[in-house]
PDB file of C-alpha atoms in Angstrom:
ATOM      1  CA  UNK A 746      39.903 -45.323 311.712  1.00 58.00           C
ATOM      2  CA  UNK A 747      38.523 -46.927 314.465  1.00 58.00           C
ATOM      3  CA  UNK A 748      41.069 -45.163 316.989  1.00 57.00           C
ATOM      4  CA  UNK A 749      39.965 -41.836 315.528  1.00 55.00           C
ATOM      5  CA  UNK A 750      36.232 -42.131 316.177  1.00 51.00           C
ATOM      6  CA  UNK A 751      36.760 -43.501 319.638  1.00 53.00           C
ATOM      7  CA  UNK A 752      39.284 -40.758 320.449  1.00 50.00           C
ATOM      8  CA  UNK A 753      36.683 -38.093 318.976  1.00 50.00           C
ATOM      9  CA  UNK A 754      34.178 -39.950 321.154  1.00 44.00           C
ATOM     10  CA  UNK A 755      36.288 -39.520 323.916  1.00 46.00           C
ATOM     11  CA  UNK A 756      36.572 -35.987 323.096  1.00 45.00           C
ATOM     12  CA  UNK A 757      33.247 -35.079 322.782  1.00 49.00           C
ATOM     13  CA  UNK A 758      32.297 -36.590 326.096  1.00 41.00           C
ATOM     14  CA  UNK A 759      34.685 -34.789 327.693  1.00 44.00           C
ATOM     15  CA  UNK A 760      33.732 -31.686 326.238  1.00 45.00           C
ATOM     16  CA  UNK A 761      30.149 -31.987 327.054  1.00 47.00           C
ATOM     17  CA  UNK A 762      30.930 -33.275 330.504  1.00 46.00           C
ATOM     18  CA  UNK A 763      32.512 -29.972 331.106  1.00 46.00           C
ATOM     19  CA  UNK A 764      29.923 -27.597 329.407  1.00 53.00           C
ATOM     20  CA  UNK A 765      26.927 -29.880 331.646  1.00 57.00           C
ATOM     21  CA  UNK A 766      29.273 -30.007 334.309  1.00 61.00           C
ATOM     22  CA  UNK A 767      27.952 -26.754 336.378  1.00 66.00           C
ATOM     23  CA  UNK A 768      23.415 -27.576 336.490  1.00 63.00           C
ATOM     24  CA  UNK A 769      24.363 -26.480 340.486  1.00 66.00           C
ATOM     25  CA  UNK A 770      27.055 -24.275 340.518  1.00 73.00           C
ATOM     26  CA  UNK A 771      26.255 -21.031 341.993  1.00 68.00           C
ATOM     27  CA  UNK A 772      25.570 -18.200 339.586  1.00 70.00           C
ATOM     28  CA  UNK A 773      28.877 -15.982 338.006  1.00 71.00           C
ATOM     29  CA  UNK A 774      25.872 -13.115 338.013  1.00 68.00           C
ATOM     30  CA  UNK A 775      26.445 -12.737 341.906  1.00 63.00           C
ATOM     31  CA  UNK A 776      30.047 -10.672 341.160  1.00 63.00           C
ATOM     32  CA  UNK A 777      27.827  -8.280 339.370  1.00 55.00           C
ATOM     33  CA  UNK A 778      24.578  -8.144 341.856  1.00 47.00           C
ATOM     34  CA  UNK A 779      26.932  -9.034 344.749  1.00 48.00           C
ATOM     35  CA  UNK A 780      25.327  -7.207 347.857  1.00 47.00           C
ATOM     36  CA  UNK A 781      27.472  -8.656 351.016  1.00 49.00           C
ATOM     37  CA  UNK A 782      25.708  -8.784 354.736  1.00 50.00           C
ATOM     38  CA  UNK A 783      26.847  -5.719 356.327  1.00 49.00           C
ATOM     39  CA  UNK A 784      26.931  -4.185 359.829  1.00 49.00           C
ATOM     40  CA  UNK A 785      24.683  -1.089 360.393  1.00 51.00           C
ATOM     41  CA  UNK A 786      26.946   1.491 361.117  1.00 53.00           C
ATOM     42  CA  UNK A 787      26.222   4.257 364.048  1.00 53.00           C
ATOM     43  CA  UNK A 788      27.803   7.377 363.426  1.00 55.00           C
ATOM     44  CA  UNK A 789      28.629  10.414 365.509  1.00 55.00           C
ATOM     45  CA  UNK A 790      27.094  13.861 364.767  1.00 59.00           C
ATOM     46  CA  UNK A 791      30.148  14.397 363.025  1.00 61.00           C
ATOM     47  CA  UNK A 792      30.423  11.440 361.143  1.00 60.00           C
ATOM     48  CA  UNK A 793      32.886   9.470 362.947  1.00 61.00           C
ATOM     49  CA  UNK A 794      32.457   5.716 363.375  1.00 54.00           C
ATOM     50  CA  UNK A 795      31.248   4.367 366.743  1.00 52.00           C
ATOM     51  CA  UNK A 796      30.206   0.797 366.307  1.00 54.00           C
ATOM     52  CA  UNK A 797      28.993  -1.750 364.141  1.00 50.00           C
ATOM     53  CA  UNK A 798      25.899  -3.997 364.479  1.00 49.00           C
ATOM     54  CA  UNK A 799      25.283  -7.017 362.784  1.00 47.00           C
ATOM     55  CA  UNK A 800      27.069 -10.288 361.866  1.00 48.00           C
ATOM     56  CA  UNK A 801      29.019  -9.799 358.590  1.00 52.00           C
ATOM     57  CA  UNK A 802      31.517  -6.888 359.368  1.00 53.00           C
ATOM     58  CA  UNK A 803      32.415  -5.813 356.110  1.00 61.00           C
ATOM     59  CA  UNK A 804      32.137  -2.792 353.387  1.00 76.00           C
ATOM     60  CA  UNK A 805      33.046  -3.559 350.236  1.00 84.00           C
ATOM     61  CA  UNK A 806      35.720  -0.819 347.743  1.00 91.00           C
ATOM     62  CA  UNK A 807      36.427  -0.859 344.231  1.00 90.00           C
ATOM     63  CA  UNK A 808      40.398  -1.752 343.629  1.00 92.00           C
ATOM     64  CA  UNK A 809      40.362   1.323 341.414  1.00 92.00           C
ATOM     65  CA  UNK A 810      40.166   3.003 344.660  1.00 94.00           C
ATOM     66  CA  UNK A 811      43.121   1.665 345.990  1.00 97.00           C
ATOM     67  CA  UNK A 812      46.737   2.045 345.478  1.00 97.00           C
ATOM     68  CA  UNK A 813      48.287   0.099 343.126  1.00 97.00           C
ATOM     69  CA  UNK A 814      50.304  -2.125 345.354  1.00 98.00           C
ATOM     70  CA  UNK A 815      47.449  -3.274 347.265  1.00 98.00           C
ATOM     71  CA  UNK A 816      46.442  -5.711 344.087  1.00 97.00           C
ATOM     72  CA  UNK A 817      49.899  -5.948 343.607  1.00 98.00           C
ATOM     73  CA  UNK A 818      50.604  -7.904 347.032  1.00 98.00           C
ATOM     74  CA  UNK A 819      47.965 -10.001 346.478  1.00 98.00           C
ATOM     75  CA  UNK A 820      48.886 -10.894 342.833  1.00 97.00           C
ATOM     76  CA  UNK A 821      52.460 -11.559 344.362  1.00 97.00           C
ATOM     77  CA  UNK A 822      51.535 -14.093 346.969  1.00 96.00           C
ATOM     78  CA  UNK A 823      48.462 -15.499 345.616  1.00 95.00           C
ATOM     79  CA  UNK A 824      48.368 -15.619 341.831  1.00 95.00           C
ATOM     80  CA  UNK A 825      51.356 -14.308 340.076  1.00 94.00           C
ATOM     81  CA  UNK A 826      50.217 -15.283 336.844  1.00 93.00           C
ATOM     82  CA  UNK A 827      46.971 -13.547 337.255  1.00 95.00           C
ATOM     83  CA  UNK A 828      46.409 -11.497 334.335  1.00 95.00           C
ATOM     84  CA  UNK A 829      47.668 -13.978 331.981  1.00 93.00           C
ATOM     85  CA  UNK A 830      45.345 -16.813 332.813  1.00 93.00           C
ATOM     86  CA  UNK A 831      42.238 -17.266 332.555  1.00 89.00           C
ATOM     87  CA  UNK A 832      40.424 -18.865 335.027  1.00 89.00           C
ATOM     88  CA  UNK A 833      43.220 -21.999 335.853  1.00 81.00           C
ATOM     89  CA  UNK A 834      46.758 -21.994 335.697  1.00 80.00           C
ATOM     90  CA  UNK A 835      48.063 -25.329 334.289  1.00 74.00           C
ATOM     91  CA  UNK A 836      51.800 -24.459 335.510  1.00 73.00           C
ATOM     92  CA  UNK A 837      50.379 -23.596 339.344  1.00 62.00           C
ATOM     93  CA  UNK A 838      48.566 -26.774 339.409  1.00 59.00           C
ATOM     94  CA  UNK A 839      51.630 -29.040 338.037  1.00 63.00           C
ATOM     95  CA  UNK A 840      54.045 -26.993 340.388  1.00 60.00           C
ATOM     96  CA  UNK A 841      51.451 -28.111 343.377  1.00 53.00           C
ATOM     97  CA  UNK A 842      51.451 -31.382 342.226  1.00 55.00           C
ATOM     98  CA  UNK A 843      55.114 -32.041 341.589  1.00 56.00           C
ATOM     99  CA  UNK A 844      55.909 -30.180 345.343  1.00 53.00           C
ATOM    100  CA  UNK A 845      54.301 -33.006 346.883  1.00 55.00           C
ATOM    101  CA  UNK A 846      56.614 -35.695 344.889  1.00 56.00           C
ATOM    102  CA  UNK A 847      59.687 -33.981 344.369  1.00 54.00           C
ATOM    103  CA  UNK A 848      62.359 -32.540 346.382  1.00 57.00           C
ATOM    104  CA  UNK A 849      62.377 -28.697 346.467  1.00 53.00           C
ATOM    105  CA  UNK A 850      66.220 -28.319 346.200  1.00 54.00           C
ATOM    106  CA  UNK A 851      65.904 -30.905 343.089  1.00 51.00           C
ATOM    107  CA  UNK A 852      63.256 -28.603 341.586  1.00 45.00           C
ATOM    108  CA  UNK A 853      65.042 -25.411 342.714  1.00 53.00           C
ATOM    109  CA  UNK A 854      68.358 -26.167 340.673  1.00 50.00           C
ATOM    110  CA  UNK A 855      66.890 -27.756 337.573  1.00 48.00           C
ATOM    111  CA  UNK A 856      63.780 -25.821 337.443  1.00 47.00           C
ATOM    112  CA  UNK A 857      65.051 -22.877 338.503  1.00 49.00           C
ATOM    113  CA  UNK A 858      62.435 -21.822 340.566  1.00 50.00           C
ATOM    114  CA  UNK A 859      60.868 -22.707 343.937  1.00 48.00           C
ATOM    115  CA  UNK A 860      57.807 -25.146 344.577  1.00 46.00           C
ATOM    116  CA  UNK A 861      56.567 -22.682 346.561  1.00 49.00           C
ATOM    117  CA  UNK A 862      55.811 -19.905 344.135  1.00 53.00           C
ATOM    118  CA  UNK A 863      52.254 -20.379 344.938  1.00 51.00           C
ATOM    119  CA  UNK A 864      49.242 -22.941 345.416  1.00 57.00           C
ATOM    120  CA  UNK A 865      47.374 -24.496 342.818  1.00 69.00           C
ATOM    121  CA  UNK A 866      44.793 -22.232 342.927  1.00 87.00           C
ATOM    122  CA  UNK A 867      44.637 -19.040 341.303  1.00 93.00           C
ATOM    123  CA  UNK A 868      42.672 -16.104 342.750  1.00 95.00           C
ATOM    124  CA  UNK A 869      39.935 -16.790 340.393  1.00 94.00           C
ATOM    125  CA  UNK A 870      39.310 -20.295 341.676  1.00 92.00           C
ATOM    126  CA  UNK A 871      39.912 -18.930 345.226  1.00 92.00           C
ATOM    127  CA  UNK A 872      36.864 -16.534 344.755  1.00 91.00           C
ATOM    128  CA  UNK A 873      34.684 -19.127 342.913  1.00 89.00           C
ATOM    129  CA  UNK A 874      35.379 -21.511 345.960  1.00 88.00           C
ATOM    130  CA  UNK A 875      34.014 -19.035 348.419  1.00 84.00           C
ATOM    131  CA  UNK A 876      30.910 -18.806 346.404  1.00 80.00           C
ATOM    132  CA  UNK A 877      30.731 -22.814 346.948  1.00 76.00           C
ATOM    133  CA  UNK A 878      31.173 -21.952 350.566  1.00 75.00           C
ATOM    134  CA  UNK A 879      28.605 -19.571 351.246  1.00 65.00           C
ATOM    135  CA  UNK A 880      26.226 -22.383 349.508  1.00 58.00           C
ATOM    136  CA  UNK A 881      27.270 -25.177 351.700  1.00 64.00           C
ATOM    137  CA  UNK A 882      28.884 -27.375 349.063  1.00 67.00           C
ATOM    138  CA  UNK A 883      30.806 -30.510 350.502  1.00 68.00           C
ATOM    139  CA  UNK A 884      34.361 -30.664 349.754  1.00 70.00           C
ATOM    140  CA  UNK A 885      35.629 -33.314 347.382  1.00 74.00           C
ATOM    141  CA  UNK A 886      37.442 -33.405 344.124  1.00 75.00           C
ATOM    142  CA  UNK A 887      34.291 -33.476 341.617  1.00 76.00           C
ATOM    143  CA  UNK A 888      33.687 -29.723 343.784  1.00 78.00           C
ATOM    144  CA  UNK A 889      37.567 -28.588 342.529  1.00 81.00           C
ATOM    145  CA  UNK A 890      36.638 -29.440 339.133  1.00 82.00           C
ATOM    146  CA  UNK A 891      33.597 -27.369 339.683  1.00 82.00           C
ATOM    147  CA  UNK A 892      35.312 -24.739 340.825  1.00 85.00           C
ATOM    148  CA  UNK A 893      37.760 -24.238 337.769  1.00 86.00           C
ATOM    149  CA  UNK A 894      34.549 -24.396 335.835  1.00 85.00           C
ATOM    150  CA  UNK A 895      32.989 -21.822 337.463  1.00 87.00           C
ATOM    151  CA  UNK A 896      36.393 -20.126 337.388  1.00 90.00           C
ATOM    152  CA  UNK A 897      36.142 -20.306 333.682  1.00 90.00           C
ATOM    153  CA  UNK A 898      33.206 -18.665 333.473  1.00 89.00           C
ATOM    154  CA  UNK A 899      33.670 -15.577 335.759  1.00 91.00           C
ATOM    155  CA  UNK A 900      36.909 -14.908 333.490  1.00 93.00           C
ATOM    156  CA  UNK A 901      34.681 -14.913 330.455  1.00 92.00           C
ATOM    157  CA  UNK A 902      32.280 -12.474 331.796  1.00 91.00           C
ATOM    158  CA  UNK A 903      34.452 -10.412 334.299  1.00 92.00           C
ATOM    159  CA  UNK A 904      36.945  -8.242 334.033  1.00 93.00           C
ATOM    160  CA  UNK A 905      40.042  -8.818 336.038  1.00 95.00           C
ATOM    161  CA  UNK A 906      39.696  -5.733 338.336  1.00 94.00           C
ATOM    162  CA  UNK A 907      36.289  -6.834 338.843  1.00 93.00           C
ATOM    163  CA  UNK A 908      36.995 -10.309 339.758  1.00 94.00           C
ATOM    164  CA  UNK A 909      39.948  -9.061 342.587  1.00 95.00           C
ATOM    165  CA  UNK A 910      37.729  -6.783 343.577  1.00 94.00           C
ATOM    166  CA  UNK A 911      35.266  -9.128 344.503  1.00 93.00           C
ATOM    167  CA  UNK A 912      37.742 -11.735 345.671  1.00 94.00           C
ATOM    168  CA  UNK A 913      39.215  -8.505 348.248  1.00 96.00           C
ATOM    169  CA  UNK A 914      35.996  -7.407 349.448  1.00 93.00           C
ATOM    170  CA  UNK A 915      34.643 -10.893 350.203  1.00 89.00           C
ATOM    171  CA  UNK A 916      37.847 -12.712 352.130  1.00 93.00           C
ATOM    172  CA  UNK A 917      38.761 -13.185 355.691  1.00 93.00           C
ATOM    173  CA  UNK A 918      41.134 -11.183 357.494  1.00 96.00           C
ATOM    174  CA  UNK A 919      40.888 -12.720 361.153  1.00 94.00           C
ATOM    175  CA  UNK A 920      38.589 -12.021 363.646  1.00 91.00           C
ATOM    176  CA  UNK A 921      35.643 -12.248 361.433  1.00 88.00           C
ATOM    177  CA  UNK A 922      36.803  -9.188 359.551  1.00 93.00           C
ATOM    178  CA  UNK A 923      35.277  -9.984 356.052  1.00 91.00           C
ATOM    179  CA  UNK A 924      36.788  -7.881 353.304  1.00 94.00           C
ATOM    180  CA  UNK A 925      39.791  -5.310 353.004  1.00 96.00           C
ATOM    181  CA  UNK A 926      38.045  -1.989 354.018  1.00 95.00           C
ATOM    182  CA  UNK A 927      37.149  -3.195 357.354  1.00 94.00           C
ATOM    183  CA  UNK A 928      40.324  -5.389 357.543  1.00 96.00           C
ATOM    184  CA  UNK A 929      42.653  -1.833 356.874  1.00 97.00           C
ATOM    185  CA  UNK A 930      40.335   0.129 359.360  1.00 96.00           C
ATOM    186  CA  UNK A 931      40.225  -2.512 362.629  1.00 95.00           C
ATOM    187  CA  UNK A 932      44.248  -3.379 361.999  1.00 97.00           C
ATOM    188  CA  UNK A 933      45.454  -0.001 361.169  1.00 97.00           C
ATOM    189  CA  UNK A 934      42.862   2.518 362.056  1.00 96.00           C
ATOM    190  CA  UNK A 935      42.810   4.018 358.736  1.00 97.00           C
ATOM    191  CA  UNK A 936      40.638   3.266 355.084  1.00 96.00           C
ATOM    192  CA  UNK A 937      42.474   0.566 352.694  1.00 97.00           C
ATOM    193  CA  UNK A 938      43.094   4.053 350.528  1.00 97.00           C
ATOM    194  CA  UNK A 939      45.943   4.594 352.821  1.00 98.00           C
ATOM    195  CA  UNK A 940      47.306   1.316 353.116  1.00 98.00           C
ATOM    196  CA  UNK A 941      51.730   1.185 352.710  1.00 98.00           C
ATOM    197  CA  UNK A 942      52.800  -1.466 351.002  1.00 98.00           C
ATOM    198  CA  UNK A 943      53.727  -3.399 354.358  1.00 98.00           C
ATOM    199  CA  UNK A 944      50.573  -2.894 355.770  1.00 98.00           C
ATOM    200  CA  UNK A 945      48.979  -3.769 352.352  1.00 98.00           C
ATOM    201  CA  UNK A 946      51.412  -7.062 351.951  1.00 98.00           C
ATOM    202  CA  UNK A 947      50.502  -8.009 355.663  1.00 98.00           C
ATOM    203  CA  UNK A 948      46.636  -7.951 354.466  1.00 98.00           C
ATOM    204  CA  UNK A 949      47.637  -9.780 351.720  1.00 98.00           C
ATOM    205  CA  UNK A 950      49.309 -12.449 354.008  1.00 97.00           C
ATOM    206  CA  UNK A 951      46.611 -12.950 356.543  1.00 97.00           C
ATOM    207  CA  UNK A 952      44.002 -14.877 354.107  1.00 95.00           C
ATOM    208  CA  UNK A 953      45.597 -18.235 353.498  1.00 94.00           C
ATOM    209  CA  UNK A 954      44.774 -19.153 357.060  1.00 95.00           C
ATOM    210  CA  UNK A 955      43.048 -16.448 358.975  1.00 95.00           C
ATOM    211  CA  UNK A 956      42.920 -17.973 362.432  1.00 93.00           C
ATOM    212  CA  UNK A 957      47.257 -19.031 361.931  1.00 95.00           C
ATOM    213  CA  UNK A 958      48.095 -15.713 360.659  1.00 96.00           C
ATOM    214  CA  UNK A 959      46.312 -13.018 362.525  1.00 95.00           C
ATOM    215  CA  UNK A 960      48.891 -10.226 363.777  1.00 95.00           C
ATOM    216  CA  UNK A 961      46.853  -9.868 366.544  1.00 95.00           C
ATOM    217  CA  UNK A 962      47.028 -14.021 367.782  1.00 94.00           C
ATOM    218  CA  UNK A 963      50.262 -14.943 365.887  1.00 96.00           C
ATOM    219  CA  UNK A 964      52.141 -11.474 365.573  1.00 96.00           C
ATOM    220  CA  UNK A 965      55.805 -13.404 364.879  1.00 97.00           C
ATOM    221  CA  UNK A 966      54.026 -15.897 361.829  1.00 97.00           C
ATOM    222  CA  UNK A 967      52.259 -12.763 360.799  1.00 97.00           C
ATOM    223  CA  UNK A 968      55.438 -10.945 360.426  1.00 98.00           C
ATOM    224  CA  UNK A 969      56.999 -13.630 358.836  1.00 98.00           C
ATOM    225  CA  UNK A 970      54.578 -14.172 356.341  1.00 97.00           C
ATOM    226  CA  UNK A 971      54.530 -10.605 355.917  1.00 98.00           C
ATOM    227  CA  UNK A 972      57.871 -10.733 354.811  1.00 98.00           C
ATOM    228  CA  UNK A 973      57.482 -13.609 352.671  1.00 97.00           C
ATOM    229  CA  UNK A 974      55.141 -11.003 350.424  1.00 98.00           C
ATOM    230  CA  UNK A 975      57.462  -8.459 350.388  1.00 98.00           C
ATOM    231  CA  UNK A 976      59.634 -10.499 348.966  1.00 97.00           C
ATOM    232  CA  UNK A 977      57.719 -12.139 346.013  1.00 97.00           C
ATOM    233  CA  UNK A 978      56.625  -8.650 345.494  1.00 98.00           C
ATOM    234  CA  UNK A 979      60.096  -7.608 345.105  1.00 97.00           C
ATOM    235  CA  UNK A 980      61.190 -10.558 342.661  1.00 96.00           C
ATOM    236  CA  UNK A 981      58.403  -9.903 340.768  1.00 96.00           C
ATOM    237  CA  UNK A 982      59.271  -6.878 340.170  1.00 96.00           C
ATOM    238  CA  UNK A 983      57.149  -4.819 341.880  1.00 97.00           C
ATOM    239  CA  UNK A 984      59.647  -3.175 344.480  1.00 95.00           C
ATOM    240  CA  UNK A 985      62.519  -1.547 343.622  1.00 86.00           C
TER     241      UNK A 985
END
């Protein structure tokens, strides 16, 4: 008896650590109200674009506007699991943890799957972590644990298209090119509407490390990592 009330002590602690856990975080009501720094734009008579002025370089799209396999190159190389989560993926974060302990050809044959099918974090926690960013939070693991709380609750009051929407429109591309509109327009001349799937899996590899993977700096890791989307996108099923 005594193991049982300690245990359901233990429980309860633990619950209401998590539900207290968040008296800083920033607020999930951002995604909605979201209104991103952006450049003022000078247009020609005609309407063409001649410049931008400002800091923030970005102009934010709904992924409803977008072809399919633009989310789709993301969800490949990011978050495959992404609309069957919600918030946290236990099996990314035990695949991160047991790639730093065990051998990747061990895990290969008796897993049956790579270590490297993605990071611990899903897209979710990717997009709550920027929000942490733009406040200036330290780094540190009591932050991470934030963060999947915070994940959490954008899942419960979000939709997925709205939460990789926001995630999209608020990421790095390189060169200070902050979401996918003005990413598809300074790389390819053209509105992410039109993105191919390579251009839209070469967006979609740029991200994890901006400054490493910029075509325009590192055009051969670029194209590699390119590549690496493609395929995921293909064993995923997602390309013929």
């Amino acid at each position: 008896m005594s193991l049982l009330l300690l245990a359901g002590a233990g429980f309860g602690f633990a619950v209401g650590t998590w539900q207290n856990l968040c008296a800083d975080c920033p607020s999930i009501a951002r995604i909605r109200t979201w209104e991103p720094q952006q450049t003022s734009k000078v247009l020609s008579r005609d309407g063409q674009l001649l410049g931008e002025l400002g800091i923030e370089r970005r102009t934010p799209v709904s992924i409803q506007t977008l072809p399919v396999h633009v989310a789709q190159a993301f969800i490949a190389i990011e978050d495959r699991r992404f609309y069957r989560h919600r918030g946290f993926d236990p099996r990314g974060l035990t695949r991160a943890i047991a790639a730093r302990v065990v051998p990747a050809a061990v895990f290969r044959v008796f897993l049956g799957t790579s270590l490297r099918e993605g990071g611990a974090s899903t897209i979710t926690q990717q997009l709550a972590r920027n929000m942490f960013d733009e406040l200036g939070f330290e780094r540190s693991f009591f932050r991470k644990i934030k963060e999947m709380r915070v994940a959490v609750q954008l899942e419960q009051a979000y939709s997925k298209d709205q939460i990789l929407s926001a995630y999209i429109n608020q990421i790095n591309y390189g060169q200070n090119w902050l979401g996918i509109q003005t990413a598809a327009r300074n790389y390819f001349g053209k509105p992410a509407s039109e993105l191919t799937v390579p251009e839209a899996a070469l967006l979609a590899a740029v991200p994890k490390s901006p400054s490493n993977y910029t075509p325009l700096r590192h055009p051969e890791a670029a194209l590699e990592r390119r590549n690496l989307v493609l395929r995921r996108m293909r064993d995923q099923g997602m390309l013929p």
